[in-house]
């Protein structure tokens, strides 16, 4: 994440930088978004069986541009079908 991403998330969530991301200065500079133990995004939330981004207005640039590669479009399309968000019967 960029500095702008982390600043926007801190302002929006009122969480500390360590609660939002982690840094691996040995590999790459900057911060990486925290994930839940099950691999989901920390900010993925569900309500009544529907999933949504709880920080959508402040989401990082990477999330804003997702999906942008063909493999990501394929995964998104498969998930939309699995979730029943489109009707394939017509």
PDB file of N, CA, C and O in Angstrom, residues 4-7 9 17-18 21 28 39 41-42 48 55 60 67 71 76 78 81:
ATOM      1  N   UNK A   4      -0.372   7.166   0.948  1.00  0.00           N
ATOM      2  CA  UNK A   4      -1.710   7.749   0.827  1.00  0.00           C
ATOM      3  C   UNK A   4      -2.782   6.726   1.211  1.00  0.00           C
ATOM      4  O   UNK A   4      -3.768   7.059   1.865  1.00  0.00           O
ATOM      5  N   UNK A   5      -2.570   5.466   0.787  1.00  0.00           N
ATOM      6  CA  UNK A   5      -3.516   4.392   1.137  1.00  0.00           C
ATOM      7  C   UNK A   5      -3.599   4.214   2.644  1.00  0.00           C
ATOM      8  O   UNK A   5      -4.693   4.155   3.215  1.00  0.00           O
ATOM      9  N   UNK A   6      -2.444   4.107   3.295  1.00  0.00           N
ATOM     10  CA  UNK A   6      -2.447   3.871   4.742  1.00  0.00           C
ATOM     11  C   UNK A   6      -3.016   5.083   5.481  1.00  0.00           C
ATOM     12  O   UNK A   6      -3.788   4.912   6.418  1.00  0.00           O
ATOM     13  N   UNK A   7      -2.661   6.287   5.043  1.00  0.00           N
ATOM     14  CA  UNK A   7      -3.206   7.489   5.691  1.00  0.00           C
ATOM     15  C   UNK A   7      -4.733   7.528   5.568  1.00  0.00           C
ATOM     16  O   UNK A   7      -5.438   7.841   6.538  1.00  0.00           O
ATOM     17  N   UNK A   9      -6.814   4.979   5.120  1.00  0.00           N
ATOM     18  CA  UNK A   9      -7.409   3.922   5.950  1.00  0.00           C
ATOM     19  C   UNK A   9      -7.364   4.273   7.433  1.00  0.00           C
ATOM     20  O   UNK A   9      -8.322   4.013   8.162  1.00  0.00           O
ATOM     21  N   UNK A  17      -1.613   2.077  12.259  1.00  0.00           N
ATOM     22  CA  UNK A  17      -0.962   1.504  11.087  1.00  0.00           C
ATOM     23  C   UNK A  17      -0.701   0.008  11.273  1.00  0.00           C
ATOM     24  O   UNK A  17      -0.917  -0.787  10.352  1.00  0.00           O
ATOM     25  N   UNK A  18      -0.282  -0.385  12.465  1.00  0.00           N
ATOM     26  CA  UNK A  18      -0.009  -1.806  12.728  1.00  0.00           C
ATOM     27  C   UNK A  18      -1.271  -2.664  12.685  1.00  0.00           C
ATOM     28  O   UNK A  18      -1.189  -3.865  12.477  1.00  0.00           O
ATOM     29  N   UNK A  21      -1.881  -2.727   8.461  1.00  0.00           N
ATOM     30  CA  UNK A  21      -0.915  -3.363   7.585  1.00  0.00           C
ATOM     31  C   UNK A  21       0.324  -3.808   8.321  1.00  0.00           C
ATOM     32  O   UNK A  21       0.456  -3.625   9.522  1.00  0.00           O
ATOM     33  N   UNK A  28      10.460  -5.601   0.489  1.00  0.00           N
ATOM     34  CA  UNK A  28      10.026  -4.426  -0.261  1.00  0.00           C
ATOM     35  C   UNK A  28       9.648  -3.321   0.713  1.00  0.00           C
ATOM     36  O   UNK A  28       9.111  -3.590   1.774  1.00  0.00           O
ATOM     37  N   UNK A  39      -7.424 -16.023   5.429  1.00  0.00           N
ATOM     38  CA  UNK A  39      -6.954 -15.511   4.153  1.00  0.00           C
ATOM     39  C   UNK A  39      -7.803 -14.406   3.556  1.00  0.00           C
ATOM     40  O   UNK A  39      -7.426 -13.813   2.550  1.00  0.00           O
ATOM     41  N   UNK A  41      -9.587 -10.693   3.262  1.00  0.00           N
ATOM     42  CA  UNK A  41      -9.181  -9.333   3.582  1.00  0.00           C
ATOM     43  C   UNK A  41      -9.727  -8.952   4.955  1.00  0.00           C
ATOM     44  O   UNK A  41     -10.853  -9.289   5.308  1.00  0.00           O
ATOM     45  N   UNK A  42      -8.933  -8.224   5.689  1.00  0.00           N
ATOM     46  CA  UNK A  42      -9.315  -7.766   7.027  1.00  0.00           C
ATOM     47  C   UNK A  42     -10.622  -6.977   7.006  1.00  0.00           C
ATOM     48  O   UNK A  42     -11.383  -6.986   7.954  1.00  0.00           O
ATOM     49  N   UNK A  48     -26.187 -10.761   6.452  1.00  0.00           N
ATOM     50  CA  UNK A  48     -27.284 -11.512   5.834  1.00  0.00           C
ATOM     51  C   UNK A  48     -26.826 -12.296   4.616  1.00  0.00           C
ATOM     52  O   UNK A  48     -27.519 -12.353   3.598  1.00  0.00           O
ATOM     53  N   UNK A  55     -14.510  -0.793   4.079  1.00  0.00           N
ATOM     54  CA  UNK A  55     -13.756   0.452   3.915  1.00  0.00           C
ATOM     55  C   UNK A  55     -13.780   0.906   2.456  1.00  0.00           C
ATOM     56  O   UNK A  55     -12.851   1.542   1.970  1.00  0.00           O
ATOM     57  N   UNK A  60      -7.606   0.832  -0.556  1.00  0.00           N
ATOM     58  CA  UNK A  60      -6.314   1.116  -1.181  1.00  0.00           C
ATOM     59  C   UNK A  60      -6.402   1.108  -2.712  1.00  0.00           C
ATOM     60  O   UNK A  60      -7.322   0.534  -3.297  1.00  0.00           O
ATOM     61  N   UNK A  67     -10.538  -5.944 -10.561  1.00  0.00           N
ATOM     62  CA  UNK A  67      -9.529  -6.784 -11.200  1.00  0.00           C
ATOM     63  C   UNK A  67      -8.972  -6.093 -12.435  1.00  0.00           C
ATOM     64  O   UNK A  67      -9.679  -5.357 -13.101  1.00  0.00           O
ATOM     65  N   UNK A  71      -6.660 -13.249 -15.316  1.00  0.00           N
ATOM     66  CA  UNK A  71      -6.871 -14.296 -14.311  1.00  0.00           C
ATOM     67  C   UNK A  71      -7.742 -13.787 -13.164  1.00  0.00           C
ATOM     68  O   UNK A  71      -8.542 -14.529 -12.602  1.00  0.00           O
ATOM     69  N   UNK A  76     -13.098 -13.493 -10.364  1.00  0.00           N
ATOM     70  CA  UNK A  76     -14.256 -12.671  -9.996  1.00  0.00           C
ATOM     71  C   UNK A  76     -15.526 -13.215 -10.634  1.00  0.00           C
ATOM     72  O   UNK A  76     -16.570 -13.314  -9.987  1.00  0.00           O
ATOM     73  N   UNK A  78     -16.157 -16.295 -11.609  1.00  0.00           N
ATOM     74  CA  UNK A  78     -16.520 -17.560 -10.956  1.00  0.00           C
ATOM     75  C   UNK A  78     -17.173 -17.300  -9.604  1.00  0.00           C
ATOM     76  O   UNK A  78     -18.148 -17.952  -9.236  1.00  0.00           O
ATOM     77  N   UNK A  81     -20.759 -16.103 -10.011  1.00  0.00           N
ATOM     78  CA  UNK A  81     -21.644 -17.226 -10.331  1.00  0.00           C
ATOM     79  C   UNK A  81     -21.917 -18.052  -9.075  1.00  0.00           C
ATOM     80  O   UNK A  81     -23.061 -18.390  -8.776  1.00  0.00           O
TER      81      UNK A  81
END
